[in-house]
Each structure stands twice: as structure tokens, then as C-alpha cells.
Coordinates of C-alpha atoms in Angstrom, one line a residue:
Chain A
X403 CA 50.3 17.0 41.4
X404 CA 51.4 20.3 43.0
X405 CA 51.4 21.9 46.4
X406 CA 48.9 24.7 47.1
X407 CA 49.7 27.2 49.9
X408 CA 47.3 29.7 51.4
X409 CA 48.3 32.7 53.5
X410 CA 45.7 34.2 55.8
X411 CA 46.5 37.5 57.5
X412 CA 44.3 38.5 60.5
X413 CA 44.5 42.1 61.5
X414 CA 44.0 42.4 65.2
X415 CA 44.7 46.0 65.7
X416 CA 46.5 48.8 63.8
X417 CA 47.7 52.3 64.0
X418 CA 48.0 53.0 60.3
X419 CA 50.2 51.6 57.5
X420 CA 48.6 48.2 57.3
X421 CA 50.3 47.4 53.9
X422 CA 53.8 47.5 55.2
X423 CA 53.0 45.5 58.4
X424 CA 51.1 42.9 56.4
X425 CA 53.9 42.5 53.8
X426 CA 56.4 41.9 56.5
X427 CA 54.2 39.4 58.4
X428 CA 53.4 37.6 55.1
X429 CA 57.0 37.1 54.0
X430 CA 58.1 36.2 57.5
X431 CA 55.4 33.5 57.7
X432 CA 56.2 32.1 54.3
X433 CA 60.0 31.9 55.1
X434 CA 59.2 30.3 58.4
X435 CA 56.8 27.7 57.0
X436 CA 57.9 24.1 56.5
X437 CA 56.1 21.7 54.1
X438 CA 56.2 17.9 54.2
X439 CA 59.2 16.3 52.3
X440 CA 58.4 14.5 49.1
X441 CA 60.3 12.0 47.0
X442 CA 59.3 11.3 43.4
X443 CA 60.4 8.1 41.6
X444 CA 59.0 8.0 38.1
X445 CA 55.3 8.0 38.6
X446 CA 55.4 7.2 42.3
X447 CA 55.1 10.1 44.7
X448 CA 55.7 9.5 48.4
X449 CA 54.8 12.2 50.9
X450 CA 56.7 11.8 54.2
X451 CA 55.0 12.7 57.5
X452 CA 56.8 15.2 59.8
X453 CA 57.7 12.3 62.0
X454 CA 59.4 10.4 59.1
X455 CA 61.4 13.2 57.6
X456 CA 62.0 16.7 58.7
X457 CA 59.7 19.2 56.9
X458 CA 61.4 21.3 54.2
X459 CA 61.2 25.1 53.8
X460 CA 59.6 26.7 50.7
X461 CA 62.0 27.8 48.0
X462 CA 61.8 31.5 48.5
X463 CA 64.0 33.3 46.0
X464 CA 63.8 36.8 47.5
X465 CA 61.9 38.8 50.2
X466 CA 60.0 41.7 48.7
X467 CA 59.0 44.2 51.4
X468 CA 56.6 47.2 51.1
X469 CA 57.4 50.7 52.3
X470 CA 54.7 53.4 52.2
X471 CA 55.1 57.1 51.8
X472 CA 52.4 59.6 52.7
X473 CA 52.3 63.0 50.8
X474 CA 51.0 66.3 52.1
X475 CA 50.4 69.7 50.6
X476 CA 50.8 68.6 46.9
X477 CA 54.1 66.8 47.5
X478 CA 55.8 69.3 49.7
X479 CA 55.9 67.0 52.7
X480 CA 56.7 63.3 52.7
X481 CA 56.3 60.9 55.7
X482 CA 57.6 57.4 55.7
X483 CA 55.5 54.8 57.6
X484 CA 52.5 57.0 58.3
X485 CA 50.4 56.5 61.5
X486 CA 46.6 56.2 61.5
X487 CA 46.1 60.0 62.1
X488 CA 48.6 60.9 59.4
X489 CA 46.9 58.6 56.9
X490 CA 43.5 60.1 57.6
X491 CA 44.7 63.6 56.5
X492 CA 47.2 62.7 53.8
X493 CA 46.8 63.7 50.1
X494 CA 48.0 60.5 48.7
X495 CA 50.1 57.4 49.4
X496 CA 53.0 55.9 47.4
X497 CA 53.9 52.2 48.1
X498 CA 57.2 50.7 46.9
X499 CA 57.9 47.0 47.2
X500 CA 61.6 46.2 47.0
X501 CA 63.9 43.3 48.0
X502 CA 67.4 43.6 49.5
X503 CA 69.0 43.4 46.1
X504 CA 67.5 46.8 45.4
X505 CA 65.1 45.4 42.7
X506 CA 61.8 47.2 42.7
X507 CA 59.0 44.7 42.7
X508 CA 56.0 47.0 42.9
X509 CA 55.2 50.7 42.8
X510 CA 51.7 51.8 43.5
X511 CA 50.3 55.3 43.8
X512 CA 47.1 55.6 45.7
X513 CA 45.0 58.8 45.9
X514 CA 45.9 60.2 42.5
X515 CA 48.6 62.6 43.6
X516 CA 50.9 64.1 41.0
X517 CA 54.5 63.2 41.7
X518 CA 57.7 64.4 40.1
X519 CA 60.5 62.0 38.9
X520 CA 63.0 63.0 41.5
X521 CA 60.5 62.5 44.3
X522 CA 59.9 59.0 43.2
X523 CA 63.7 58.4 43.0
X524 CA 64.2 59.8 46.5
X525 CA 61.5 57.5 47.8
X526 CA 63.1 54.4 46.2
X527 CA 66.4 55.3 47.8
X528 CA 64.8 55.6 51.2
X529 CA 63.1 52.3 50.5
X530 CA 66.4 50.5 49.7
X531 CA 67.8 51.5 53.1
X532 CA 64.7 50.5 55.0
X533 CA 64.3 47.2 53.2
X534 CA 67.9 46.3 54.0
X535 CA 67.3 46.9 57.7
X536 CA 64.0 45.0 57.8
X537 CA 65.3 42.0 55.8
X538 CA 68.1 41.7 58.2
X539 CA 65.7 41.8 61.2
X540 CA 63.5 39.1 59.7
X541 CA 66.6 36.9 58.9
X542 CA 67.9 37.3 62.5
X543 CA 64.5 36.4 63.9
X544 CA 64.2 33.3 61.7
X545 CA 67.7 32.1 62.6
X546 CA 67.1 32.7 66.3
X547 CA 63.8 30.7 66.0
X548 CA 65.6 27.8 64.2
X549 CA 68.4 27.8 66.8
X550 CA 66.0 27.8 69.8
X551 CA 63.9 25.0 68.3
X552 CA 67.0 22.8 67.8
X553 CA 68.2 23.4 71.3
X554 CA 64.7 22.6 72.7
X555 CA 64.1 26.0 74.2
X556 CA 60.9 28.1 74.0
X557 CA 59.8 29.5 70.7
X558 CA 56.9 31.2 69.2
X559 CA 54.3 32.4 71.6
X560 CA 55.9 30.7 74.5
X561 CA 59.0 32.9 74.0
X562 CA 57.0 35.9 74.9
X563 CA 56.1 34.6 78.3
X564 CA 59.1 35.0 80.6
X565 CA 59.3 32.6 83.5
X566 CA 63.0 32.2 84.2
X567 CA 62.7 33.6 87.6
X568 CA 60.9 32.2 90.6
X569 CA 59.4 35.6 91.2
X570 CA 58.0 35.9 87.7
X571 CA 54.4 35.7 88.8
X572 CA 54.9 37.0 92.3
X573 CA 52.1 39.3 93.4
X574 CA 53.1 42.7 94.9
X575 CA 52.9 42.9 98.6
X576 CA 49.5 44.1 99.7
X577 CA 49.2 46.4 102.7
X578 CA 47.1 45.0 105.5
X579 CA 45.1 47.3 107.7
X580 CA 46.0 46.4 111.2
X581 CA 43.9 49.0 112.9
X582 CA 41.8 47.6 115.7
X583 CA 43.5 44.3 115.5
X584 CA 44.4 44.3 119.2
X585 CA 40.8 44.8 120.3
X586 CA 39.6 42.2 118.0
X587 CA 42.2 39.7 119.2
X588 CA 41.4 40.4 122.8
X589 CA 37.7 39.9 122.2
X590 CA 38.3 36.6 120.5
X591 CA 40.5 35.4 123.3
X592 CA 37.9 36.5 126.0
X593 CA 35.1 34.6 124.2
X594 CA 37.1 31.5 123.5
X595 CA 36.9 28.5 125.8
X596 CA 39.7 28.1 128.3
X597 CA 42.4 25.6 127.2
X598 CA 41.9 22.0 128.3
X599 CA 43.4 20.7 131.5
X600 CA 47.1 20.3 131.2
X601 CA 48.8 17.2 132.5
X602 CA 51.9 18.5 134.3
X603 CA 53.3 15.1 135.3
X604 CA 55.0 12.7 132.9
X605 CA 54.5 9.1 133.5
X606 CA 57.8 7.2 133.1
X607 CA 57.2 3.6 131.9
X608 CA 60.8 2.6 131.4
X609 CA 64.0 4.5 130.8
X610 CA 63.3 6.0 127.3
X611 CA 59.6 5.7 127.2
X612 CA 57.4 8.3 128.9
X613 CA 53.8 9.4 128.5
X614 CA 52.2 12.8 129.0
X615 CA 48.4 12.8 129.2
X616 CA 46.3 10.2 127.7
X617 CA 45.9 11.3 124.1
X618 CA 42.7 10.9 122.0
X619 CA 41.0 7.5 122.4
X620 CA 41.0 5.3 119.4
X621 CA 37.4 5.6 118.1
X622 CA 37.5 3.0 115.3
X623 CA 36.1 0.3 117.5
X624 CA 33.3 2.6 118.7
X625 CA 32.4 3.5 115.1
X626 CA 31.7 -0.1 114.2
X627 CA 29.6 -0.8 117.2
X628 CA 27.4 2.3 116.9
X629 CA 26.9 1.9 113.2
X630 CA 25.5 -1.6 113.7
X631 CA 23.2 -0.2 116.4
X632 CA 21.9 2.6 114.2
X633 CA 21.5 0.5 111.2
X634 CA 19.2 -1.6 113.2
X635 CA 17.3 1.4 114.5
X636 CA 17.0 3.7 111.6
X637 CA 17.8 3.0 108.0
X638 CA 19.0 5.5 105.5
X639 CA 20.7 7.8 107.9
X640 CA 23.7 9.7 106.5
X641 CA 27.2 8.9 107.6
X642 CA 27.8 12.5 108.7
X643 CA 25.0 12.5 111.3
X644 CA 26.2 9.0 112.5
X645 CA 29.7 10.3 113.0
X646 CA 28.4 13.3 114.9
X647 CA 26.6 11.1 117.3
X648 CA 29.7 9.0 117.8
X649 CA 31.8 12.1 118.5
X650 CA 29.4 13.2 121.2
X651 CA 29.5 9.8 122.7
X652 CA 33.3 9.9 122.8
X653 CA 33.3 13.3 124.4
X654 CA 31.1 12.0 127.1
X655 CA 33.4 8.9 127.5
X656 CA 36.5 11.2 127.7
X657 CA 34.9 13.3 130.4
X658 CA 34.2 10.2 132.4
X659 CA 37.7 8.9 131.9
X660 CA 39.4 12.1 132.9
X661 CA 37.9 11.8 136.4
X662 CA 39.6 8.5 136.9
X663 CA 43.1 9.9 136.6
X664 CA 44.8 7.8 139.2
X665 CA 44.0 4.5 137.6
X666 CA 46.5 2.4 135.5
X667 CA 46.9 3.8 132.0
X668 CA 45.6 1.7 129.1
X669 CA 47.4 2.5 125.9
X670 CA 45.0 0.8 123.5
X671 CA 41.5 -0.6 123.8
X672 CA 42.0 -3.0 121.0
X673 CA 42.4 -6.7 121.9
X674 CA 43.9 -7.5 118.5
X675 CA 47.2 -5.7 119.1
X676 CA 49.9 -6.8 121.3
X677 CA 51.7 -3.9 122.9
X678 CA 55.3 -4.4 123.8
X679 CA 57.4 -1.7 125.5
X680 CA 61.0 -2.0 124.3
X681 CA 63.6 -2.5 127.0
X682 CA 67.2 -2.0 126.1
X683 CA 69.2 -5.2 125.8
X684 CA 66.1 -7.2 125.1
X685 CA 65.1 -8.7 121.8
X686 CA 62.6 -6.5 120.0
X687 CA 59.2 -8.2 119.9
X688 CA 56.1 -7.2 118.0
X689 CA 55.7 -3.4 118.0
X690 CA 52.6 -1.3 117.6
Chain B
X665 CA 30.3 47.2 84.5
X666 CA 33.7 45.7 83.7
X667 CA 35.5 48.0 81.3
X668 CA 36.3 46.1 78.1
X669 CA 39.3 46.9 76.1
X670 CA 37.3 46.0 73.0
X671 CA 37.7 48.2 69.9
X672 CA 35.2 46.9 67.4
X673 CA 31.8 48.4 67.8
X674 CA 28.5 46.4 67.2
X675 CA 25.5 48.7 66.7
X676 CA 22.9 48.4 69.5
X677 CA 19.4 50.0 69.4
X678 CA 19.3 53.1 71.5
X679 CA 23.0 53.7 71.6
X680 CA 24.1 57.2 70.9
X681 CA 27.1 57.3 68.6
X682 CA 29.2 59.7 66.6
X683 CA 29.1 59.0 62.8
X684 CA 30.8 60.4 59.8
X685 CA 28.7 61.1 56.7
X686 CA 30.2 59.3 53.7
X687 CA 27.5 59.4 51.0
X688 CA 24.7 61.9 50.4
X689 CA 22.2 60.1 48.2
X690 CA 19.1 62.2 47.7
X691 CA 16.9 61.7 50.7
X692 CA 19.2 59.4 52.7
X693 CA 22.7 59.8 54.1
X694 CA 25.1 56.9 54.6
X695 CA 27.0 57.3 57.9
X696 CA 30.1 55.4 59.0
X697 CA 29.6 54.4 62.6
X698 CA 32.6 52.1 62.9
X699 CA 30.5 48.9 62.6
X700 CA 30.6 46.3 59.9
X701 CA 27.9 48.2 57.9
X702 CA 27.3 51.9 57.4
X703 CA 24.1 53.2 59.0
X704 CA 21.4 55.0 57.0
X705 CA 20.1 58.4 58.2
X706 CA 17.1 60.1 56.6
X707 CA 17.2 63.9 56.1
X708 CA 13.8 64.1 57.9
X709 CA 15.3 62.6 61.1
X710 CA 16.4 66.0 62.4
X711 CA 14.6 68.5 64.6
X712 CA 12.4 70.8 62.6
X713 CA 13.2 69.1 59.3
X714 CA 10.6 69.1 56.5
X715 CA 10.7 68.4 52.8
X716 CA 11.3 72.1 52.2
X717 CA 13.5 72.8 55.2
X718 CA 16.3 70.4 54.8
X719 CA 19.2 70.1 57.2
X720 CA 22.6 71.3 55.9
X721 CA 24.5 68.0 56.0
X722 CA 27.7 67.6 53.9
X723 CA 29.9 64.6 53.2
X724 CA 32.5 64.5 56.0
X725 CA 30.3 66.1 58.6
X726 CA 30.1 64.6 62.1
X727 CA 26.7 63.5 63.3
X728 CA 25.6 62.6 66.9
X729 CA 22.6 60.4 66.7
X730 CA 21.0 57.2 68.1
X731 CA 20.1 53.9 66.6
X732 CA 16.5 53.3 65.7
X733 CA 17.1 49.9 64.2
X734 CA 20.1 47.8 64.9
X735 CA 20.0 44.1 64.4
X736 CA 22.3 41.6 62.7
X737 CA 20.0 41.1 59.7
X738 CA 19.6 44.6 58.5
X739 CA 21.7 47.7 57.9
X740 CA 21.4 49.9 61.0
X741 CA 19.2 53.0 60.9
X742 CA 20.0 56.1 62.9
X743 CA 18.1 59.3 63.7
X744 CA 18.9 62.6 65.3
X745 CA 15.6 63.1 67.2
X746 CA 14.1 61.3 70.1
X747 CA 10.6 59.8 70.3
X748 CA 9.1 63.3 71.0
X749 CA 10.6 64.8 67.9
X750 CA 13.2 66.9 69.8
X751 CA 16.9 66.8 69.1
X752 CA 17.9 66.4 72.8
X753 CA 21.5 67.1 72.1
X754 CA 21.8 65.2 68.9
X755 CA 22.4 66.5 65.4
X756 CA 25.3 67.8 63.4
X757 CA 28.4 68.4 65.4
X758 CA 29.8 71.9 64.9
X759 CA 32.9 73.0 63.1
X760 CA 36.5 72.4 64.3
X761 CA 37.2 70.2 67.2
X762 CA 39.1 66.9 67.1
X763 CA 37.7 63.4 66.7
X764 CA 39.6 60.5 68.3
X765 CA 39.0 56.8 68.6
X766 CA 39.3 55.0 72.0
X767 CA 38.3 51.6 73.3
X768 CA 34.7 50.9 74.2
X769 CA 35.5 50.3 77.8
X770 CA 37.0 53.7 78.3
X771 CA 33.8 55.3 76.9
X772 CA 31.7 53.5 79.4
X773 CA 34.0 54.6 82.2
X774 CA 33.7 58.2 81.0
X775 CA 29.9 58.0 80.8
X776 CA 29.6 56.8 84.4
X777 CA 28.1 59.4 86.7
X778 CA 30.7 61.6 88.4
X779 CA 33.5 60.3 86.3
X780 CA 36.8 61.4 87.9
X781 CA 38.6 61.8 84.6
X782 CA 36.0 64.3 83.4
X783 CA 36.0 66.2 86.7
X784 CA 39.8 66.5 86.7
X785 CA 39.9 67.6 83.1
X786 CA 37.2 70.3 83.7
X787 CA 39.5 71.8 86.3
X788 CA 42.0 72.4 83.5
X789 CA 40.2 74.4 80.9
X790 CA 36.6 74.7 79.6
X791 CA 35.9 72.4 76.6
X792 CA 33.1 70.7 74.7
X793 CA 33.0 67.0 74.7
X794 CA 30.8 64.5 72.8
X795 CA 31.1 60.8 73.7
X796 CA 29.9 58.2 71.2
X797 CA 29.3 54.6 72.3
X798 CA 31.1 53.4 69.2
X799 CA 34.4 54.4 70.7
X800 CA 34.6 58.0 69.3
X801 CA 35.2 61.1 71.2
X802 CA 34.9 64.7 69.9
X803 CA 36.7 67.4 71.8
X804 CA 36.7 71.1 71.2
X805 CA 38.5 73.7 73.4
X806 CA 39.3 77.4 72.9
X807 CA 42.7 76.9 71.2
X808 CA 44.1 74.0 69.1
X809 CA 46.8 73.4 71.7
X810 CA 44.3 73.0 74.5
X811 CA 42.3 70.7 72.4
X812 CA 45.3 68.5 71.7
X813 CA 46.3 68.4 75.4
X814 CA 42.8 67.2 76.3
X815 CA 42.9 64.6 73.5
X816 CA 46.2 63.3 74.6
X817 CA 45.1 62.9 78.2
X818 CA 41.9 61.1 77.2
X819 CA 43.8 58.7 75.0
X820 CA 46.3 57.9 77.7
X821 CA 43.6 57.4 80.3
X822 CA 43.3 53.9 78.8
X823 CA 46.7 53.0 80.2
X824 CA 47.3 55.5 83.0
X825 CA 46.4 54.8 86.6
X826 CA 44.5 57.5 88.5
X827 CA 47.7 58.5 90.3
X828 CA 49.6 59.0 87.0
X829 CA 46.8 61.0 85.5
X830 CA 46.6 63.3 88.5
X831 CA 50.4 63.8 88.3
X832 CA 50.1 64.7 84.6
X833 CA 47.3 67.1 85.2
X834 CA 49.1 68.7 88.1
X835 CA 52.1 69.3 85.8
X836 CA 49.9 70.9 83.2
X837 CA 48.0 73.2 85.5
X838 CA 51.3 74.2 87.0
X839 CA 52.5 75.5 83.7

């Protein structure tokens, strides 16, 4: 029994030199990957789930990285890491894969260009320098990712989304056109109904308890009564229309009550509640 | 139209595109239009072409044509004449000039009537411009430098706002 691993590279967009980018992505992915831990005892093989035992990295002995060189005018000009445009007009391409121990893993010449010995040697020297840099970059990124995962921070795609500031998703201030606002406001005020009558006097019940105006009447009791009436009259009427009718009834009732300003104030219509006004130095009774 | 940043082109019947001739096989050319398959172009699909009077098409030439057949089951077919047999602006694109690739959304923006970008650029210097729905633009101005300037502005129009573009053009026309 052996493990089989498959590496899929999806090219989303490129500006030339796909080979180098793909080799870096591939080796980084393989180094980052963790496989389930296994223990073998004679014939018995136990594969542990990631919850049971931490997954184990692959045994990667070295990191070969490709570096591409584009040649122009029969080898006179040499470009490292050509862009899309440069690739479309180059004579030929030389790809050298090397690891950080300066061991050449692959040399490939594409396009059938004729190269001289010292050109190839020069390219391999340049490759050694580049590969050392790139390998260090990949190592640092892998270490950083491992550290962040241990500490519980954000890694992978989430790392790219910065949200450490409250203002991270703040929208820029949008200018508001305030031309003609004054006329509009005045128009609205002129058309609006005048404010309801104000009760200037406060009625003092006891020291510490006063009442200004009457407040909105409790309409719960009315709701029950009128629902019963309407249920008897018409069936299947919607609640919304029932409520509308109740509100108009209340408005009428309020208008009637307002005219009787001088009469004693009733705080609640309900017969179930006992209303007690608290006096200082008295035992507190039932409160509303 | 919402301009899409999409890059991969899917052939659509009636679309006018810029293609690159890759293979010349007797009576039929194979044209790379940036899709998943190469389109086929018959040598008779040019204005005034007969069996004796063949068009002078070489491998590597740029062709501006439209799709006659473009569905997901067959290789697309393109022609350089319209239904009346006239070329109507299509055919082999002349020598020199510069071909660039941009996103499909930018092409639609440029093809809109009274496109601001094109109007601003035409204030700069005279140039020839061919826009292919497959994301390809061919530019030719009097000198190589002018051509490259226009190419750079068109490419950066993907990311620049109108403000930034006007600033860049103002700097150029000032020079």
C-alpha cells in the first residue's frame, strides 16, 4: 500500500513565463501539504485521521525551481523571466531547473536556438543566484504560515483580507447636493399638518408624580371587542383591515375625549389592574 | 452593459474579431481567435475572391472577420465578407501596427457610441484602430513611438479612472 499524490495547477491569468511560476507554485504546494499520519505494525496499517494525530509533511529532499531565459538576435541578447510580449518575439527559450545546492535538475532548450558553452554556463550562474533567493522566499512564507496557524491567526486566503481596523470597510464620504434644500424643506413644512395641541399644564398627583397630557389610550381592550364584532359580521377579513378600522375608531374616541379636558383623569381603562400611586413613607403596594 | 473583466473569449456568431493565421492548408486557413478552438477561414470568403483570384494571405497575418458559425459543438467558421458579398471593413489587416490583448469588458466600452477614451485619444494624434470582440486591439500611428503611446494608454484604461486618463493625456499633449 502506498500513497498517491496529485498536483493540479490552475492557471488563472499570466503575463508570460508560465513555467517558472508553475514550478514555484508546485513546489510550494507540495512543501505545504500535510498527509495523514500512519503507523505500521507488521501487517497492520493504521491511518490516523487529522483529529487523532497531526498530519505529517511529505518528505521533500530538495526544492528544484525553474528559471527561464529568452534569447534574441541569435543569442546576442538574453532576458531572464520574459514577459508575455517578450516571449512572443523571442528566438528561443532556455529553461534551467536548479535547487539551492546548485545542482542542475533540468536543462531544456525550446525553439531550436544554437547556444555556445559559455552562454549556458552564464545562464546557470544566474540561475544559482535566483534560485537561492526564491528558495529563501518560499521557506520564509512556509514558516510564517506555520507560525500563524499555531498562534491561531489568519492564514491562507484570509490573510489577504485585512480587517484589523474599524475603518477597513468604510465607504468614502459622498458629497450630498444641498441645492434647493431650503425651498424643499419649507414646502414640506407648509404642507404638513400643524402639530397637535400641547398641554401646557402639568397635573401634580402627589409630590414626585406628575402627568402632562393624557398619552395614547390603551387599545388592547378595544381590539378584542371589535374583533368579536367583526368576526360575527364578516368572516375571512384580514387582520390589517380590522386594525385599520380600530385605529379610526380610536381616533374618533380620542377626539371626543379631548373635549372633556376638565374631567378627572383616568390612567387606565382596564379593570384588571390596580393602580397605586406611591407615597413616600408608605409601604409600596402593587404597582403597574 | 456591465463591463466584464473577463479575458477568455467564447466565439459568438456575428462577432467581429481579429484573428492570427496559423496554418495555410490548401483551400482553408486556420485562424487563432483566442478561443478554445481555432476558427476555419475559406480563401473564397474574401471580397472579389475566385478560384483563380486568390487572396494573398500568409501565416502570421492578421485577419479582421466575423463568425458565420459559432456553437459549442463545432469548430467556429469565420468569413471576411458580409451577406451581400462586400468586405465592409473586414479582410487582411495591413502591415506594421501593433496588436495588444485587453479584457472583453474594455472592448465593449470602447465600442460604445461616442466613447470618451477614443475621442480623447483622437485629439492626440491620428491613428488607425481595429477592435476585435475577442479582446484584441490593433493600433497603427505614423511613428512607432506614437503607436506605443496609444497602446500604453489603451492598456491602462482598464485600471485608470477618467480623471487619471485625462491627466495622462494632458501631460502627453503638453510635451
